[in-house]
CSV table of C-alpha atoms (C1' of nucleotides) in Angstrom, one decimal:
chain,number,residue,atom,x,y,z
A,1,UNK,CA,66.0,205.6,-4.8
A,2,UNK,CA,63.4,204.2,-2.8
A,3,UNK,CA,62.8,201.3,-0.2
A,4,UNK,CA,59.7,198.9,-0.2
A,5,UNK,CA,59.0,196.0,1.3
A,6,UNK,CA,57.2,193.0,-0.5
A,7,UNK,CA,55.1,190.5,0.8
A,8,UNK,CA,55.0,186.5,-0.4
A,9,UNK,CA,53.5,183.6,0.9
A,10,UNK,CA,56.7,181.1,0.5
A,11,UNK,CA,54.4,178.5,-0.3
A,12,UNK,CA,53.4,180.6,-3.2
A,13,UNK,CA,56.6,181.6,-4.3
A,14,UNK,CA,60.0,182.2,-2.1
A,15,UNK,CA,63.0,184.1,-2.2
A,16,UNK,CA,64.4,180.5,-2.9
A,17,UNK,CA,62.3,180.6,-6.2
A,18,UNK,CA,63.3,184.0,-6.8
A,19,UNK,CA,67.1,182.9,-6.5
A,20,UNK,CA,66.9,180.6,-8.5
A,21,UNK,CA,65.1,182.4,-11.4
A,22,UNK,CA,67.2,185.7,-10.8
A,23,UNK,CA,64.5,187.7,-12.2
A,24,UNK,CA,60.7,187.8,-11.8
A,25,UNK,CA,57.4,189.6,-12.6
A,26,UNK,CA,55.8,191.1,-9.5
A,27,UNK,CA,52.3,190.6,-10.4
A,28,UNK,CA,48.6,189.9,-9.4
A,29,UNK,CA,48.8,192.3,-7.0
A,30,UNK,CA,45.1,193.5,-7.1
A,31,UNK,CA,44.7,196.0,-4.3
A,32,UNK,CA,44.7,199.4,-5.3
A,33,UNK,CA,46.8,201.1,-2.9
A,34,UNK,CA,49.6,198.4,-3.6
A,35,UNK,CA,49.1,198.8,-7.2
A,36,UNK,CA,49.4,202.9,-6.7
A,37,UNK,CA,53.3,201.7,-4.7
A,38,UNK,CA,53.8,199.2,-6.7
A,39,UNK,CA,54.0,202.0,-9.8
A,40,UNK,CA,55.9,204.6,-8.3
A,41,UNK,CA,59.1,202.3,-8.1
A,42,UNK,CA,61.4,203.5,-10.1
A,43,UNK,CA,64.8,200.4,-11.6
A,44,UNK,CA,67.3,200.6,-8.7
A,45,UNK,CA,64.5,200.7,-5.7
A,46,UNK,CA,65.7,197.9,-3.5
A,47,UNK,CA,62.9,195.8,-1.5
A,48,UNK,CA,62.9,193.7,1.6
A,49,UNK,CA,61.2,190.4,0.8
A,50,UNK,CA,58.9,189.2,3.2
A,51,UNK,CA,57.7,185.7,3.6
A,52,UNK,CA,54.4,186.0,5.1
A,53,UNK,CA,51.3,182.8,6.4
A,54,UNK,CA,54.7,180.7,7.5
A,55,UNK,CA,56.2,179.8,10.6
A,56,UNK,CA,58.0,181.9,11.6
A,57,UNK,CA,56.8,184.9,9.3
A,58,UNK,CA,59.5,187.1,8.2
A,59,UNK,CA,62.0,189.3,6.5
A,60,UNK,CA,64.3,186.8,4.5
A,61,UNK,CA,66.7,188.7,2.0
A,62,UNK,CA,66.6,191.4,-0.4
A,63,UNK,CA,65.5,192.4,-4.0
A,64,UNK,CA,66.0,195.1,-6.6
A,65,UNK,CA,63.5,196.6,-9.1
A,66,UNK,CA,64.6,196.3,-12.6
A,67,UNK,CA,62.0,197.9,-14.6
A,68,UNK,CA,59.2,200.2,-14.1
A,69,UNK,CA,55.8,199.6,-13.8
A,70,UNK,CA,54.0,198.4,-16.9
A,71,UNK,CA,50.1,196.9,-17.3
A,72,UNK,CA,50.2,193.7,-15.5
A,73,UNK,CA,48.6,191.1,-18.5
A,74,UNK,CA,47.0,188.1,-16.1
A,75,UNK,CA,44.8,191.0,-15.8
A,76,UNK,CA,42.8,189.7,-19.0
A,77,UNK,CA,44.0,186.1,-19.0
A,78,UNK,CA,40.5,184.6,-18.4
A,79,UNK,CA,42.9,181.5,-17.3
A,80,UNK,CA,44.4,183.4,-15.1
A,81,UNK,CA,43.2,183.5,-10.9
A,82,UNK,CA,44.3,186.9,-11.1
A,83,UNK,CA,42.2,188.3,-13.9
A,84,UNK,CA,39.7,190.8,-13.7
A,85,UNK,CA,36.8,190.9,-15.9
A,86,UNK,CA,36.7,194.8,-15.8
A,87,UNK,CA,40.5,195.0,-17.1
A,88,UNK,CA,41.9,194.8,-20.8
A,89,UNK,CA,44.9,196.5,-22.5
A,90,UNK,CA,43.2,199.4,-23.2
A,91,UNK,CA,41.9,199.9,-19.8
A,92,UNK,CA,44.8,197.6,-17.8
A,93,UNK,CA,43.4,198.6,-14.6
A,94,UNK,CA,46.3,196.5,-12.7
A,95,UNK,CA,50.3,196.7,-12.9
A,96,UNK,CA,53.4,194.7,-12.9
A,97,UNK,CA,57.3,195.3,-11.4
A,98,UNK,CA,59.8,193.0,-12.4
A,99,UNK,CA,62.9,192.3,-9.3
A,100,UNK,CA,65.7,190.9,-9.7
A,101,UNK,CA,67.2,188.7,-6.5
A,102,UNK,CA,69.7,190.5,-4.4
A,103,UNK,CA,70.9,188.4,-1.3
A,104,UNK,CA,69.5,185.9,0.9
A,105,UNK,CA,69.9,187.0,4.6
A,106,UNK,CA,72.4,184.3,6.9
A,107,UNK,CA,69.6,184.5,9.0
A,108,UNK,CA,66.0,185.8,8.7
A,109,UNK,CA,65.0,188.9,10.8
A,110,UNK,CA,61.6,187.2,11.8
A,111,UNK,CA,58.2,189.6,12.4
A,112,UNK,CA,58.2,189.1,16.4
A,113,UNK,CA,62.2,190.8,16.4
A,114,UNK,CA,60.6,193.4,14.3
A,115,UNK,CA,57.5,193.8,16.4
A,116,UNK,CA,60.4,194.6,19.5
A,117,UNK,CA,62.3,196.6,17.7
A,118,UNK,CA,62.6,200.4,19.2
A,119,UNK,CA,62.0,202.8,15.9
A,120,UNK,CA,60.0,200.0,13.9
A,121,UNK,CA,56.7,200.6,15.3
A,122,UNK,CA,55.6,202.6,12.1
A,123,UNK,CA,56.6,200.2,10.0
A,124,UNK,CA,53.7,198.7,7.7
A,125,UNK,CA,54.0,195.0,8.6
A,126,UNK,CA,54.1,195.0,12.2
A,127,UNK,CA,50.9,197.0,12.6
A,128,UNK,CA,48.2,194.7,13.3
A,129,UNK,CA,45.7,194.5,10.6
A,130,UNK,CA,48.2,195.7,8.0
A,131,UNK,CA,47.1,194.0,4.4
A,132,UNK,CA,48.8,195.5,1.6
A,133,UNK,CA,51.5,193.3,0.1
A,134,UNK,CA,53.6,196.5,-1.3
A,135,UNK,CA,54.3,199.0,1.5
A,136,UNK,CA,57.1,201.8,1.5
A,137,UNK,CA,59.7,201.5,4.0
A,138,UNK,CA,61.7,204.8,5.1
A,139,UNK,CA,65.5,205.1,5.0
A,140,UNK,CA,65.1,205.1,8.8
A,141,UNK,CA,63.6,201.6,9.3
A,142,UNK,CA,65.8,200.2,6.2
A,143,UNK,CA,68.9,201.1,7.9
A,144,UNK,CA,67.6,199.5,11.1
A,145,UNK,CA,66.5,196.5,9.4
A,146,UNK,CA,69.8,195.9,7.7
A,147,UNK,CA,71.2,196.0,11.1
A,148,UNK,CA,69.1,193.1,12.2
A,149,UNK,CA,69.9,191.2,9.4
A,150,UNK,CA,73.4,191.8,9.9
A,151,UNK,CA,74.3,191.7,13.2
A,152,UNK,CA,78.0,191.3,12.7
A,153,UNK,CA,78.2,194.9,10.8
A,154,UNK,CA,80.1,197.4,13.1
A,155,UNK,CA,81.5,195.2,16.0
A,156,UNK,CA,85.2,193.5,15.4
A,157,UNK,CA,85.7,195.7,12.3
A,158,UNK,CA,83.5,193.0,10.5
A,159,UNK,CA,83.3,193.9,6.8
A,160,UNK,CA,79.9,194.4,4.9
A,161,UNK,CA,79.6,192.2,1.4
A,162,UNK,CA,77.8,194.3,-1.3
A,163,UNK,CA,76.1,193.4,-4.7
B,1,DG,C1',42.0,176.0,11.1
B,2,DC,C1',40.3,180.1,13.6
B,3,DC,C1',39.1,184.6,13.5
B,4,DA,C1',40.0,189.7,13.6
B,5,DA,C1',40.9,193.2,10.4
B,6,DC,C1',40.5,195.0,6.2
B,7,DG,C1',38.9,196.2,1.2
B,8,DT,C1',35.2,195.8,-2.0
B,9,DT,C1',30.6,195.3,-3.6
B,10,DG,C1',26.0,196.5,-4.2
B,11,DG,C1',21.2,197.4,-2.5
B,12,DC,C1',18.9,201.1,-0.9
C,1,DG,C1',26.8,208.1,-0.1
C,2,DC,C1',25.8,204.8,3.6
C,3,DC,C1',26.7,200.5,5.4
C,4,DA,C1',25.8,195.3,5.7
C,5,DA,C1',27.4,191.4,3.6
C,6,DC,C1',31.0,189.1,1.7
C,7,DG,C1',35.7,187.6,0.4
C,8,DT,C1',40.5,187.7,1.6
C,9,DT,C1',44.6,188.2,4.4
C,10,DG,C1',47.7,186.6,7.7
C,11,DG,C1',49.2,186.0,12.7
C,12,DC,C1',48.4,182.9,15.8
DNA sequence: GCCAACGTTGGC
DNA sequence: GCCAACGTTGGC
């Protein structure tokens, strides 16, 4: 079981869009490193989903990965803005992830909270510069992350929803 | 909308 | 294999 986080411009598609479909395809990623994370999820890797190029940018819920990596097909859809002449099912060059939605944070844990956060400084998305739209996240920052989201957790005896 | 940072491309 | 030019990303 691994942690990821994954990056979306709302405008593009939100974790309201992904709440209301349930399930979608994670796909047009076309970078290679985030295609080489994007395959080594494995069903049951849970995600923290990012809205990124907003105001304020970030961390708005959780996903879950529901099937493994497989060729992503926009890849040779000429139609397609994500297709890429050098790809074709033989040689599919670029992958997809479906996820499934999770939960909706009460509140978002927004970039500049995890920019002051003591033990997120190696996190990906708060490094200046950082690109890739599928990073790893380590049990470590996930637990801390969860914290922020839930700031409730621990204090009063609050309880902790799950699923 | 600006622009720094980054990845990719292609001439050499 | 170097590296300048280019396109894209994403915080601000």
């Amino acid at each position: 079981m691994n942690y990821w986080l994954l990056k979306t411009e709302p405008d593009t598609f939100s974790l309201a869009d992904l709440r209301r479909d349930k399930l979608t395809w994670w796909d047009g990623v076309r970078n290679y490193q985030a295609r080489n994370y994007l395959s080594s999820m494995v069903r049951g890797d849970l995600c923290l989903f990012y809205h990124s190029r907003c105001q304020p940018p970030g961390i708005v819920g959780l996903c879950r990965v529901v099937s493994q990596a497989e060729p992503d097909p926009l890849a040779w859809d000429a139609k397609s803005k994500y297709f890429d002449p050098k790809a074709s099912p033989d040689n599919p060059r670029w992958v997809r992830t479906q996820v499934e939605f999770v939960e909706q944070f009460a509140e978002m844990v927004p970039l500049e909270v995890l920019k002051s956060t003591e033990g997120l400084a190696s996190l990906k998305v708060v490094q200046k510069g950082s690109r890739l739209s599928v990073v790893p996240v380590e049990e470590r920052e996930w637990t801390i992350i969860l914290g922020l989201a839930r700031p409730q957790n621990g204090r009063c005896g609050a309880k902790q929803e799950s699923g």
